[in-house]
């Protein structure tokens, strides 16, 4: 017959009720969401700053 081994378990797993565990998971998830949704820092130097340039088109119709 197969030898039956005694399973070791962490006592912390049985201290908390399932509701407490779920609340902890939700709190950790909300912390992650808050970090992801933080506004991005703008560097002081602002490298690669976008500049909009207007290009004037000359049409042949405008010549007098």
JSON list of C-alpha atoms in Angstrom, two decimals:
[
{"chain": "A", "resi": 1, "resn": "UNK", "atom": "CA", "xyz": [0.00, 0.00, 0.00]},
{"chain": "A", "resi": 2, "resn": "UNK", "atom": "CA", "xyz": [1.06, 3.58, -0.58]},
{"chain": "A", "resi": 3, "resn": "UNK", "atom": "CA", "xyz": [2.55, 5.39, 2.34]},
{"chain": "A", "resi": 4, "resn": "UNK", "atom": "CA", "xyz": [0.33, 8.19, 3.59]},
{"chain": "A", "resi": 5, "resn": "UNK", "atom": "CA", "xyz": [2.33, 11.28, 4.48]},
{"chain": "A", "resi": 6, "resn": "UNK", "atom": "CA", "xyz": [1.17, 13.84, 6.98]},
{"chain": "A", "resi": 7, "resn": "UNK", "atom": "CA", "xyz": [0.49, 17.12, 5.15]},
{"chain": "A", "resi": 8, "resn": "UNK", "atom": "CA", "xyz": [2.18, 20.20, 6.58]},
{"chain": "A", "resi": 9, "resn": "UNK", "atom": "CA", "xyz": [0.13, 23.34, 6.54]},
{"chain": "A", "resi": 10, "resn": "UNK", "atom": "CA", "xyz": [0.65, 26.93, 7.43]},
{"chain": "A", "resi": 11, "resn": "UNK", "atom": "CA", "xyz": [-1.37, 27.93, 10.48]},
{"chain": "A", "resi": 12, "resn": "UNK", "atom": "CA", "xyz": [-1.92, 31.38, 8.97]},
{"chain": "A", "resi": 13, "resn": "UNK", "atom": "CA", "xyz": [-4.21, 29.81, 6.36]},
{"chain": "A", "resi": 14, "resn": "UNK", "atom": "CA", "xyz": [-6.66, 28.78, 9.05]},
{"chain": "A", "resi": 15, "resn": "UNK", "atom": "CA", "xyz": [-6.56, 31.93, 11.18]},
{"chain": "A", "resi": 16, "resn": "UNK", "atom": "CA", "xyz": [-8.42, 34.04, 8.66]},
{"chain": "A", "resi": 17, "resn": "UNK", "atom": "CA", "xyz": [-11.91, 33.36, 7.42]},
{"chain": "A", "resi": 18, "resn": "UNK", "atom": "CA", "xyz": [-12.40, 33.21, 3.63]},
{"chain": "A", "resi": 19, "resn": "UNK", "atom": "CA", "xyz": [-14.03, 36.64, 3.74]},
{"chain": "A", "resi": 20, "resn": "UNK", "atom": "CA", "xyz": [-10.91, 38.12, 5.36]},
{"chain": "A", "resi": 21, "resn": "UNK", "atom": "CA", "xyz": [-8.72, 36.52, 2.72]},
{"chain": "A", "resi": 22, "resn": "UNK", "atom": "CA", "xyz": [-10.92, 37.94, -0.06]},
{"chain": "A", "resi": 23, "resn": "UNK", "atom": "CA", "xyz": [-10.82, 41.41, 1.54]},
{"chain": "A", "resi": 24, "resn": "UNK", "atom": "CA", "xyz": [-7.02, 41.23, 1.64]},
{"chain": "A", "resi": 25, "resn": "UNK", "atom": "CA", "xyz": [-6.92, 40.24, -2.03]},
{"chain": "A", "resi": 26, "resn": "UNK", "atom": "CA", "xyz": [-9.24, 43.13, -2.96]},
{"chain": "A", "resi": 27, "resn": "UNK", "atom": "CA", "xyz": [-7.11, 45.58, -0.98]},
{"chain": "A", "resi": 28, "resn": "UNK", "atom": "CA", "xyz": [-3.93, 44.39, -2.70]},
{"chain": "A", "resi": 29, "resn": "UNK", "atom": "CA", "xyz": [-5.64, 44.60, -6.09]},
{"chain": "A", "resi": 30, "resn": "UNK", "atom": "CA", "xyz": [-6.80, 48.16, -5.38]},
{"chain": "A", "resi": 31, "resn": "UNK", "atom": "CA", "xyz": [-3.25, 49.14, -4.42]},
{"chain": "A", "resi": 32, "resn": "UNK", "atom": "CA", "xyz": [-2.00, 47.80, -7.75]},
{"chain": "A", "resi": 33, "resn": "UNK", "atom": "CA", "xyz": [-4.76, 49.66, -9.63]},
{"chain": "A", "resi": 34, "resn": "UNK", "atom": "CA", "xyz": [-3.86, 52.90, -7.82]},
{"chain": "A", "resi": 35, "resn": "UNK", "atom": "CA", "xyz": [-0.21, 52.53, -8.83]},
{"chain": "A", "resi": 36, "resn": "UNK", "atom": "CA", "xyz": [-1.15, 51.86, -12.45]},
{"chain": "A", "resi": 37, "resn": "UNK", "atom": "CA", "xyz": [-3.55, 54.83, -12.61]},
{"chain": "A", "resi": 38, "resn": "UNK", "atom": "CA", "xyz": [-1.08, 57.35, -11.16]},
{"chain": "A", "resi": 39, "resn": "UNK", "atom": "CA", "xyz": [-0.35, 60.21, -13.53]},
{"chain": "A", "resi": 40, "resn": "UNK", "atom": "CA", "xyz": [2.97, 59.81, -15.26]},
{"chain": "A", "resi": 41, "resn": "UNK", "atom": "CA", "xyz": [5.78, 62.07, -14.13]},
{"chain": "A", "resi": 42, "resn": "UNK", "atom": "CA", "xyz": [6.92, 64.61, -16.64]},
{"chain": "A", "resi": 43, "resn": "UNK", "atom": "CA", "xyz": [10.66, 64.97, -16.89]},
{"chain": "A", "resi": 44, "resn": "UNK", "atom": "CA", "xyz": [11.92, 68.47, -16.30]},
{"chain": "A", "resi": 45, "resn": "UNK", "atom": "CA", "xyz": [13.90, 68.42, -19.53]},
{"chain": "A", "resi": 46, "resn": "UNK", "atom": "CA", "xyz": [10.94, 67.16, -21.61]},
{"chain": "A", "resi": 47, "resn": "UNK", "atom": "CA", "xyz": [13.06, 65.37, -24.16]},
{"chain": "A", "resi": 48, "resn": "UNK", "atom": "CA", "xyz": [11.52, 64.94, -27.58]},
{"chain": "A", "resi": 49, "resn": "UNK", "atom": "CA", "xyz": [8.96, 67.65, -27.05]},
{"chain": "A", "resi": 50, "resn": "UNK", "atom": "CA", "xyz": [6.46, 67.65, -29.89]},
{"chain": "A", "resi": 51, "resn": "UNK", "atom": "CA", "xyz": [6.30, 70.79, -31.91]},
{"chain": "A", "resi": 52, "resn": "UNK", "atom": "CA", "xyz": [3.45, 71.43, -34.32]},
{"chain": "A", "resi": 53, "resn": "UNK", "atom": "CA", "xyz": [4.62, 73.17, -37.46]},
{"chain": "A", "resi": 54, "resn": "UNK", "atom": "CA", "xyz": [2.24, 74.78, -39.88]},
{"chain": "A", "resi": 55, "resn": "UNK", "atom": "CA", "xyz": [3.13, 74.23, -43.46]},
{"chain": "A", "resi": 56, "resn": "UNK", "atom": "CA", "xyz": [2.01, 76.97, -45.77]},
{"chain": "A", "resi": 57, "resn": "UNK", "atom": "CA", "xyz": [0.97, 75.66, -49.11]},
{"chain": "A", "resi": 58, "resn": "UNK", "atom": "CA", "xyz": [1.43, 77.93, -52.08]},
{"chain": "A", "resi": 59, "resn": "UNK", "atom": "CA", "xyz": [-1.08, 77.47, -54.80]},
{"chain": "A", "resi": 60, "resn": "UNK", "atom": "CA", "xyz": [-0.62, 78.45, -58.38]},
{"chain": "A", "resi": 61, "resn": "UNK", "atom": "CA", "xyz": [-4.01, 80.20, -58.28]},
{"chain": "A", "resi": 62, "resn": "UNK", "atom": "CA", "xyz": [-2.70, 82.82, -55.84]},
{"chain": "A", "resi": 63, "resn": "UNK", "atom": "CA", "xyz": [-0.07, 84.16, -58.25]},
{"chain": "A", "resi": 64, "resn": "UNK", "atom": "CA", "xyz": [-0.98, 87.49, -59.79]}
]
